[in-house]
Amino acid sequence: MKHYFAYGTLLGEKAMQDFAPSARAVGVMRLEGYELAFAETHVSGKGGCWLRPTADGVVYGVQYEVSDEDMERMDKASGIPERLWVHLPVTLVDEGGNRVESNTYTIPGTPPPFKPATDYVGKIKDGLGTTTLPADYVRKVEQTIESAA
């Protein structure tokens, strides 16, 4: 089993299980030192969620356990072989304050801003609506979505 930290389109359990049927939510966790942004990959017109490094940033999401096979399928669907996104090893903080190791995806480097499509943003909003996250964080993500539109 692998660990995957979902913070964007795969935040909601249904969306995650559509990609990885073996996915089991471990819990809501936070990633410090980053903020959610939207960026373009090295392929013009392709982009999505990016973890922008920032000293005081916090990103909330869900830690999932997924099978090795599902992780491979997610890697291919996410463009890992083409380096559209890359694996990012992260240290999360759970609700009890414990540190937990995981992996997630991000766009490599310092990519340019990107305007995400309505259906892409819809998946993030669905996840925000079905996952218990701090209200101020949900508002911040909604503002990030609004300013990217």
mmCIF file of C-alpha atoms in Angstrom:
data_model
loop_
_atom_site.group_PDB
_atom_site.id
_atom_site.type_symbol
_atom_site.label_atom_id
_atom_site.label_comp_id
_atom_site.label_asym_id
_atom_site.label_seq_id
_atom_site.Cartn_x
_atom_site.Cartn_y
_atom_site.Cartn_z
ATOM 1 C CA MET A 1 0.000 0.000 0.000
ATOM 2 C CA LYS A 2 1.083 3.547 -0.770
ATOM 3 C CA HIS A 3 0.131 6.808 0.896
ATOM 4 C CA TYR A 4 -1.215 9.681 -1.175
ATOM 5 C CA PHE A 5 -2.129 13.182 0.038
ATOM 6 C CA ALA A 6 -5.079 14.546 -1.968
ATOM 7 C CA TYR A 7 -5.564 18.328 -1.869
ATOM 8 C CA GLY A 8 -7.207 19.205 -5.197
ATOM 9 C CA THR A 9 -9.442 17.340 -7.637
ATOM 10 C CA LEU A 10 -9.042 14.044 -5.736
ATOM 11 C CA LEU A 11 -9.881 15.536 -2.339
ATOM 12 C CA GLY A 12 -13.359 13.978 -2.233
ATOM 13 C CA GLU A 13 -13.570 10.254 -1.535
ATOM 14 C CA LYS A 14 -15.785 9.543 -4.571
ATOM 15 C CA ALA A 15 -13.400 11.315 -6.955
ATOM 16 C CA MET A 16 -10.455 9.490 -5.408
ATOM 17 C CA GLN A 17 -12.138 6.091 -5.685
ATOM 18 C CA ASP A 18 -13.013 6.765 -9.339
ATOM 19 C CA PHE A 19 -9.242 6.889 -9.976
ATOM 20 C CA ALA A 20 -8.177 4.416 -7.301
ATOM 21 C CA PRO A 21 -10.900 1.946 -6.271
ATOM 22 C CA SER A 22 -8.683 0.639 -3.452
ATOM 23 C CA ALA A 23 -8.416 4.106 -1.862
ATOM 24 C CA ARG A 24 -9.170 4.275 1.835
ATOM 25 C CA ALA A 25 -9.266 7.623 3.630
ATOM 26 C CA VAL A 26 -6.918 7.706 6.619
ATOM 27 C CA GLY A 27 -7.917 11.204 7.714
ATOM 28 C CA VAL A 28 -7.755 14.946 7.187
ATOM 29 C CA MET A 29 -4.214 16.264 7.443
ATOM 30 C CA ARG A 30 -2.349 19.488 6.820
ATOM 31 C CA LEU A 31 0.770 20.265 4.838
ATOM 32 C CA GLU A 32 2.765 23.236 6.069
ATOM 33 C CA GLY A 33 4.997 25.429 3.911
ATOM 34 C CA TYR A 34 2.804 25.439 0.794
ATOM 35 C CA GLU A 35 -0.359 27.035 -0.552
ATOM 36 C CA LEU A 36 -2.758 25.843 -3.226
ATOM 37 C CA ALA A 37 -2.359 27.603 -6.565
ATOM 38 C CA PHE A 38 -3.098 26.874 -10.222
ATOM 39 C CA ALA A 39 -0.242 26.593 -12.685
ATOM 40 C CA GLU A 40 0.497 25.497 -16.235
ATOM 41 C CA THR A 41 2.664 22.466 -16.936
ATOM 42 C CA HIS A 42 5.460 22.528 -19.504
ATOM 43 C CA VAL A 43 2.828 21.592 -22.123
ATOM 44 C CA SER A 44 0.967 24.732 -23.187
ATOM 45 C CA GLY A 45 -2.718 24.643 -22.243
ATOM 46 C CA LYS A 46 -2.331 21.882 -19.631
ATOM 47 C CA GLY A 47 -2.353 22.767 -15.980
ATOM 48 C CA GLY A 48 -4.037 22.400 -12.641
ATOM 49 C CA CYS A 49 -3.285 22.310 -8.935
ATOM 50 C CA TRP A 50 0.197 23.308 -7.861
ATOM 51 C CA LEU A 51 1.710 23.392 -4.385
ATOM 52 C CA ARG A 52 3.375 26.801 -4.293
ATOM 53 C CA PRO A 53 6.113 26.881 -1.635
ATOM 54 C CA THR A 54 5.505 29.668 0.879
ATOM 55 C CA ALA A 55 6.857 29.966 4.423
ATOM 56 C CA ASP A 56 3.525 30.582 6.172
ATOM 57 C CA GLY A 57 1.324 28.514 3.850
ATOM 58 C CA VAL A 58 -0.917 25.614 4.845
ATOM 59 C CA VAL A 59 -2.765 23.168 2.610
ATOM 60 C CA TYR A 60 -5.385 20.818 4.034
ATOM 61 C CA GLY A 61 -6.297 17.553 2.380
ATOM 62 C CA VAL A 62 -6.984 13.878 2.909
ATOM 63 C CA GLN A 63 -4.360 11.188 3.411
ATOM 64 C CA TYR A 64 -5.342 8.042 1.478
ATOM 65 C CA GLU A 65 -3.956 4.530 1.373
ATOM 66 C CA VAL A 66 -3.995 3.104 -2.169
ATOM 67 C CA SER A 67 -2.782 -0.136 -3.715
ATOM 68 C CA ASP A 68 0.446 -0.173 -5.713
ATOM 69 C CA GLU A 69 -1.582 -0.913 -8.868
ATOM 70 C CA ASP A 70 -3.906 2.051 -8.300
ATOM 71 C CA MET A 71 -0.926 4.330 -7.630
ATOM 72 C CA GLU A 72 0.596 3.265 -10.962
ATOM 73 C CA ARG A 73 -2.696 4.005 -12.725
ATOM 74 C CA MET A 74 -2.924 7.412 -11.009
ATOM 75 C CA ASP A 75 0.663 8.212 -12.029
ATOM 76 C CA LYS A 76 -0.134 7.551 -15.693
ATOM 77 C CA ALA A 77 -3.423 9.483 -15.583
ATOM 78 C CA SER A 78 -1.673 12.424 -13.905
ATOM 79 C CA GLY A 79 1.103 12.672 -16.468
ATOM 80 C CA ILE A 80 3.942 11.557 -14.198
ATOM 81 C CA PRO A 81 5.782 9.782 -17.070
ATOM 82 C CA GLU A 82 5.707 13.031 -19.111
ATOM 83 C CA ARG A 83 6.691 15.149 -16.065
ATOM 84 C CA LEU A 84 3.490 17.209 -16.266
ATOM 85 C CA TRP A 85 3.305 16.528 -12.530
ATOM 86 C CA VAL A 86 5.923 14.955 -10.275
ATOM 87 C CA HIS A 87 5.894 13.028 -7.017
ATOM 88 C CA LEU A 88 6.542 15.207 -4.000
ATOM 89 C CA PRO A 89 7.419 13.468 -0.711
ATOM 90 C CA VAL A 90 5.742 15.424 2.091
ATOM 91 C CA THR A 91 5.478 15.403 5.867
ATOM 92 C CA LEU A 92 1.907 15.976 6.985
ATOM 93 C CA VAL A 93 0.469 16.831 10.390
ATOM 94 C CA ASP A 94 -2.584 14.860 11.511
ATOM 95 C CA GLU A 95 -5.382 16.112 13.762
ATOM 96 C CA GLY A 96 -3.470 14.946 16.848
ATOM 97 C CA GLY A 97 -0.343 16.906 15.885
ATOM 98 C CA ASN A 98 1.599 13.801 14.807
ATOM 99 C CA ARG A 99 3.892 13.926 11.776
ATOM 100 C CA VAL A 100 3.001 11.515 8.968
ATOM 101 C CA GLU A 101 5.020 10.779 5.813
ATOM 102 C CA SER A 102 3.214 10.755 2.471
ATOM 103 C CA ASN A 103 3.501 11.544 -1.226
ATOM 104 C CA THR A 104 1.524 13.854 -3.442
ATOM 105 C CA TYR A 105 1.692 15.389 -6.915
ATOM 106 C CA THR A 106 2.749 18.883 -7.894
ATOM 107 C CA ILE A 107 3.838 20.667 -11.054
ATOM 108 C CA PRO A 108 7.646 20.884 -11.088
ATOM 109 C CA GLY A 109 9.625 24.115 -10.971
ATOM 110 C CA THR A 110 8.112 27.587 -10.870
ATOM 111 C CA PRO A 111 5.381 27.315 -13.492
ATOM 112 C CA PRO A 112 3.283 30.179 -14.890
ATOM 113 C CA PRO A 113 -0.279 30.798 -13.618
ATOM 114 C CA PHE A 114 -3.125 28.818 -15.172
ATOM 115 C CA LYS A 115 -6.876 29.324 -15.448
ATOM 116 C CA PRO A 116 -8.502 25.961 -14.649
ATOM 117 C CA ALA A 117 -11.579 24.759 -16.545
ATOM 118 C CA THR A 118 -15.002 24.848 -14.893
ATOM 119 C CA ASP A 119 -15.253 21.045 -14.639
ATOM 120 C CA TYR A 120 -11.790 20.869 -13.040
ATOM 121 C CA VAL A 121 -12.757 23.470 -10.438
ATOM 122 C CA GLY A 122 -16.062 21.642 -9.916
ATOM 123 C CA LYS A 123 -14.194 18.544 -8.701
ATOM 124 C CA ILE A 124 -12.310 20.637 -6.152
ATOM 125 C CA LYS A 125 -15.537 22.281 -4.954
ATOM 126 C CA ASP A 126 -17.191 18.858 -4.647
ATOM 127 C CA GLY A 127 -14.299 17.714 -2.452
ATOM 128 C CA LEU A 128 -14.534 20.851 -0.318
ATOM 129 C CA GLY A 129 -18.244 20.170 0.154
ATOM 130 C CA THR A 130 -17.836 16.548 1.232
ATOM 131 C CA THR A 131 -14.679 16.796 3.355
ATOM 132 C CA THR A 132 -14.565 18.320 6.835
ATOM 133 C CA LEU A 133 -11.916 21.039 6.575
ATOM 134 C CA PRO A 134 -11.435 24.269 8.556
ATOM 135 C CA ALA A 135 -13.945 26.892 7.350
ATOM 136 C CA ASP A 136 -11.287 29.586 6.907
ATOM 137 C CA TYR A 137 -9.258 27.233 4.697
ATOM 138 C CA VAL A 138 -12.313 26.429 2.552
ATOM 139 C CA ARG A 139 -12.906 30.187 2.092
ATOM 140 C CA LYS A 140 -9.268 30.669 1.111
ATOM 141 C CA VAL A 141 -9.484 27.922 -1.531
ATOM 142 C CA GLU A 142 -12.726 29.418 -2.852
ATOM 143 C CA GLN A 143 -10.953 32.794 -3.150
ATOM 144 C CA THR A 144 -8.023 31.135 -4.941
ATOM 145 C CA ILE A 145 -10.465 29.548 -7.409
ATOM 146 C CA GLU A 146 -12.271 32.873 -7.880
ATOM 147 C CA SER A 147 -9.071 34.823 -8.543
ATOM 148 C CA ALA A 148 -7.845 32.213 -11.058
ATOM 149 C CA ALA A 149 -11.074 32.427 -13.090
#
